[in-house]
Amino acid sequence: IAGITQAPTSQILAAGRRMTLRCTQDMRHNAMYWYRQDLGLGLRLIHYSNTAGTTGKGEVPDGYSVSRANTDDFPLTLASAVPSQTSVYFCASSEGGHNEQFFGPGTRLTVL
Amino acid sequence: GQNIDQPTEMTATEGAIVQINCTYQTSGFNGLFWYQQHAGEAPTFLSYNVLDGLEEKGRFSSFLSRSKGYSYLLLKELQMKDSASYLCASSDSNYQLIWGAGTKLIIKP
């Protein structure tokens, strides 16, 4: 692995189903983030983690949960998907503070 | 409140120069980032400014005025591959990024 990876690349999901988006980085970055990107809107922060074992809520956390059991992995779970969660989801990591964020390739999720 | 504004779309000619502006209102401002995002791809880092002034990196330069809440990204000698969206993001007191909606730059031959 080089950098940050996400899985799946894309997914079509029935409303009400549970879904976990995976994110793994091999850069040993402390901070990790989940964003959603919708047409005409900026990236919006869902949840973040400043270090393994801690998580925090971003701008749009409702309907999503995260965990950070170790440095490398930061999964995002939709407990019961709704159509408004149709979006492109990006995971990112950084050394923290004012350092740049590195983005994964994204997961395109469609909830029907 | 926290807010970022940038133009939705701009068009420029190959070989020319284009300036993409960004204004921000951010509590506890900790710097301004510019990212490039090609269609269907992830954002990639271009520049970071925390002090007033111009930072030059090859064909790309970024400027910041903290007193005016203003930044711009300057792209010189435009190439077709520069066709992309350019995202402005300000860092707040917790180092969280507040993102603009992006400026789609269209380069014409």
Short mmCIF file of C-alpha atoms in Angstrom, two decimals:
data_model
loop_
_atom_site.label_atom_id
_atom_site.label_comp_id
_atom_site.label_asym_id
_atom_site.label_seq_id
_atom_site.Cartn_x
_atom_site.Cartn_y
_atom_site.Cartn_z
CA ILE A 1 0.00 0.00 0.00
CA ALA A 2 1.28 3.45 -0.82
CA GLY A 3 -0.58 6.36 0.70
CA ILE A 4 -4.25 6.10 1.51
CA THR A 5 -6.78 3.61 0.14
CA GLN A 6 -10.55 3.35 0.29
CA ALA A 7 -12.98 0.52 -0.38
CA PRO A 8 -15.28 -0.01 -2.09
CA THR A 9 -14.73 2.25 -5.10
CA SER A 10 -18.46 2.49 -5.61
CA GLN A 11 -21.59 0.98 -4.13
CA ILE A 12 -25.33 1.00 -4.73
CA LEU A 13 -27.22 0.45 -1.51
CA ALA A 14 -30.87 -0.01 -0.61
CA ALA A 15 -32.26 2.47 1.90
CA GLY A 16 -32.24 1.10 5.43
CA ARG A 17 -29.19 -1.09 4.91
CA ARG A 18 -26.04 -0.82 6.99
CA MET A 19 -22.79 -0.01 5.19
CA THR A 20 -19.16 0.42 6.23
CA LEU A 21 -16.74 2.38 4.09
CA ARG A 22 -13.13 1.39 4.68
CA CYS A 23 -10.09 3.65 4.81
CA THR A 24 -6.48 2.65 5.40
CA GLN A 25 -3.30 4.72 5.36
CA ASP A 26 0.31 3.61 5.60
CA MET A 27 1.90 6.99 6.26
CA ARG A 28 1.60 6.70 10.07
CA HIS A 29 -0.37 9.94 10.13
CA ASN A 30 -1.99 10.81 13.43
CA ALA A 31 -5.01 12.60 12.03
CA MET A 32 -7.70 11.13 9.77
CA TYR A 33 -10.89 12.59 8.33
CA TRP A 34 -14.06 11.63 6.53
CA TYR A 35 -15.65 14.09 4.10
CA ARG A 36 -18.59 13.99 1.77
CA GLN A 37 -18.59 15.91 -1.48
CA ASP A 38 -21.84 16.90 -3.17
CA LEU A 39 -22.28 18.85 -6.38
CA GLY A 40 -22.16 22.59 -5.80
CA LEU A 41 -21.04 22.24 -2.20
CA GLY A 42 -17.62 22.21 -0.64
CA LEU A 43 -16.19 19.19 1.08
CA ARG A 44 -18.04 18.74 4.35
CA LEU A 45 -16.41 17.10 7.34
CA ILE A 46 -18.37 14.17 8.78
CA HIS A 47 -16.05 12.87 11.51
CA TYR A 48 -12.39 13.15 12.33
CA SER A 49 -9.77 11.56 14.55
CA ASN A 50 -6.74 13.45 15.83
CA THR A 51 -5.05 10.29 17.06
CA ALA A 52 -5.75 6.58 17.48
CA GLY A 53 -8.41 5.98 20.13
CA THR A 54 -10.10 9.39 19.74
CA THR A 55 -12.79 10.63 17.38
CA GLY A 56 -14.76 13.83 16.96
CA LYS A 57 -17.84 15.10 15.14
CA GLY A 58 -17.54 17.34 12.15
CA GLU A 59 -20.07 19.54 10.39
CA VAL A 60 -22.46 16.77 9.25
CA PRO A 61 -22.13 13.75 11.61
CA ASP A 62 -25.78 12.63 11.85
CA GLY A 63 -26.37 9.13 10.51
CA TYR A 64 -22.67 8.26 10.53
CA SER A 65 -20.30 6.72 13.05
CA VAL A 66 -16.55 6.08 13.07
CA SER A 67 -13.96 4.23 15.09
CA ARG A 68 -10.17 4.52 15.33
CA ALA A 69 -8.84 1.34 16.89
CA ASN A 70 -5.36 1.84 15.43
CA THR A 71 -3.31 4.41 13.52
CA ASP A 72 -3.90 2.99 10.05
CA ASP A 73 -7.64 2.34 9.81
CA PHE A 74 -10.60 4.69 10.04
CA PRO A 75 -13.88 3.04 8.93
CA LEU A 76 -17.07 5.03 8.42
CA THR A 77 -20.39 3.30 9.12
CA LEU A 78 -23.85 4.25 7.93
CA ALA A 79 -26.16 2.47 10.37
CA SER A 80 -29.30 2.77 8.25
CA ALA A 81 -28.69 4.42 4.90
CA VAL A 82 -31.02 7.09 3.53
CA PRO A 83 -31.13 8.57 -0.01
CA SER A 84 -29.70 11.91 1.23
CA GLN A 85 -26.48 10.05 2.00
CA THR A 86 -25.92 9.55 -1.71
CA SER A 87 -22.57 11.26 -2.24
CA VAL A 88 -18.87 10.82 -2.91
CA TYR A 89 -17.01 10.05 0.30
CA PHE A 90 -13.36 10.94 0.75
CA CYS A 91 -11.08 9.78 3.51
CA ALA A 92 -8.00 11.90 4.25
CA SER A 93 -5.05 11.83 6.60
CA SER A 94 -2.43 14.28 7.79
CA GLU A 95 0.31 14.66 10.35
CA GLY A 96 -2.07 17.05 12.09
CA GLY A 97 -1.97 20.74 12.82
CA HIS A 98 -1.33 22.91 9.79
CA ASN A 99 0.01 20.05 7.65
CA GLU A 100 -1.58 19.18 4.34
CA GLN A 101 -4.20 16.49 4.08
CA PHE A 102 -3.73 13.54 1.74
CA PHE A 103 -6.87 12.14 0.19
CA GLY A 104 -7.93 8.65 -0.76
CA PRO A 105 -9.48 8.00 -4.18
CA GLY A 106 -13.04 8.23 -2.86
CA THR A 107 -16.10 6.00 -2.63
CA ARG A 108 -19.12 6.83 -4.76
CA LEU A 109 -22.21 5.77 -2.80
CA THR A 110 -25.74 5.70 -4.14
CA VAL A 111 -28.62 5.01 -1.76
CA LEU A 112 -31.89 4.06 -3.43
CA GLY B 1 -19.83 32.43 11.26
CA GLN B 2 -17.40 30.61 9.02
CA ASN B 3 -17.61 31.08 5.28
CA ILE B 4 -15.55 30.63 2.13
CA ASP B 5 -16.42 32.18 -1.23
CA GLN B 6 -14.86 31.53 -4.61
CA PRO B 7 -16.18 31.83 -8.16
CA THR B 8 -18.06 28.82 -9.49
CA GLU B 9 -16.42 28.70 -12.90
CA MET B 10 -13.72 30.46 -14.90
CA THR B 11 -12.50 30.11 -18.48
CA ALA B 12 -9.01 30.88 -19.73
CA THR B 13 -6.86 30.29 -22.80
CA GLU B 14 -3.93 27.90 -23.05
CA GLY B 15 -0.67 29.75 -22.39
CA ALA B 16 -2.36 32.60 -20.55
CA ILE B 17 -2.47 33.55 -16.85
CA VAL B 18 -5.50 33.16 -14.59
CA GLN B 19 -6.17 34.32 -11.03
CA ILE B 20 -8.70 32.48 -8.87
CA ASN B 21 -9.88 34.49 -5.87
CA CYS B 22 -11.06 33.27 -2.49
CA THR B 23 -12.49 35.21 0.43
CA TYR B 24 -12.94 33.72 3.86
CA GLN B 25 -14.32 34.39 7.30
CA THR B 26 -12.83 31.92 9.77
CA SER B 27 -12.65 31.97 13.55
CA GLY B 28 -9.15 31.40 14.86
CA PHE B 29 -7.65 31.43 11.36
CA ASN B 30 -4.66 29.10 11.00
CA GLY B 31 -3.84 29.34 7.33
CA LEU B 32 -5.22 28.93 3.83
CA PHE B 33 -4.89 25.90 1.58
CA TRP B 34 -5.36 25.46 -2.15
CA TYR B 35 -6.07 22.05 -3.65
CA GLN B 36 -6.54 20.88 -7.22
CA GLN B 37 -9.19 18.32 -8.11
CA HIS B 38 -9.54 16.77 -11.55
CA ALA B 39 -12.96 15.42 -12.45
CA GLY B 40 -13.62 12.07 -10.79
CA GLU B 41 -10.43 12.20 -8.75
CA ALA B 42 -9.35 13.12 -5.24
CA PRO B 43 -8.15 16.59 -4.26
CA THR B 44 -4.38 17.06 -4.25
CA PHE B 45 -2.46 19.69 -2.29
CA LEU B 46 -1.13 22.75 -4.10
CA SER B 47 -0.18 25.35 -1.50
CA TYR B 48 -0.45 26.59 2.06
CA ASN B 49 -0.19 30.21 3.24
CA VAL B 50 -0.28 31.37 6.82
CA LEU B 51 1.65 34.65 6.53
CA ASP B 52 0.76 37.59 4.31
CA GLY B 53 2.38 37.61 0.92
CA LEU B 54 3.04 35.59 -2.17
CA GLU B 55 4.35 32.02 -2.25
CA GLU B 56 5.64 30.85 -5.63
CA LYS B 57 5.90 27.23 -6.73
CA GLY B 58 6.78 26.90 -10.37
CA ARG B 59 3.82 27.92 -12.54
CA PHE B 60 1.56 28.24 -9.49
CA SER B 61 1.63 31.03 -6.91
CA SER B 62 -0.63 31.69 -3.94
CA PHE B 63 -1.21 34.97 -2.14
CA LEU B 64 -2.70 35.72 1.27
CA SER B 65 -3.92 38.89 2.97
CA ARG B 66 -5.03 38.07 6.50
CA SER B 67 -6.34 41.57 7.19
CA LYS B 68 -8.65 41.37 4.15
CA GLY B 69 -9.61 37.69 4.52
CA TYR B 70 -8.50 37.20 0.94
CA SER B 71 -6.38 34.79 -1.04
CA TYR B 72 -5.75 34.05 -4.67
CA LEU B 73 -4.19 31.29 -6.71
CA LEU B 74 -2.28 32.42 -9.78
CA LEU B 75 -1.66 29.96 -12.59
CA LYS B 76 0.79 30.96 -15.31
CA GLU B 77 1.51 29.46 -18.74
CA LEU B 78 -1.74 27.55 -18.62
CA GLN B 79 -1.77 24.03 -20.00
CA MET B 80 -4.74 21.89 -20.97
CA LYS B 81 -3.98 19.59 -18.03
CA ASP B 82 -4.71 22.52 -15.68
CA SER B 83 -8.40 22.08 -16.47
CA ALA B 84 -9.72 21.08 -13.04
CA SER B 85 -11.52 22.41 -10.01
CA TYR B 86 -9.50 24.48 -7.55
CA LEU B 87 -10.57 24.27 -3.93
CA CYS B 88 -9.85 26.94 -1.35
CA ALA B 89 -9.89 25.87 2.32
CA SER B 90 -9.23 27.82 5.49
CA SER B 91 -7.94 26.26 8.68
CA ASP B 92 -9.75 27.17 11.89
CA SER B 93 -8.61 27.32 15.49
CA ASN B 94 -8.81 23.50 15.75
CA TYR B 95 -6.94 23.03 12.46
CA GLN B 96 -10.14 21.78 10.83
CA LEU B 97 -10.55 22.84 7.21
CA ILE B 98 -13.51 24.88 6.00
CA TRP B 99 -13.86 24.28 2.27
CA GLY B 100 -15.14 26.45 -0.54
CA ALA B 101 -17.33 24.86 -3.21
CA GLY B 102 -14.47 25.02 -5.70
CA THR B 103 -13.79 26.92 -8.91
CA LYS B 104 -14.05 24.92 -12.11
CA LEU B 105 -11.34 26.14 -14.48
CA ILE B 106 -11.91 25.50 -18.18
CA ILE B 107 -8.89 25.89 -20.45
CA LYS B 108 -9.52 26.55 -24.13
CA PRO B 109 -6.94 26.02 -26.90
#
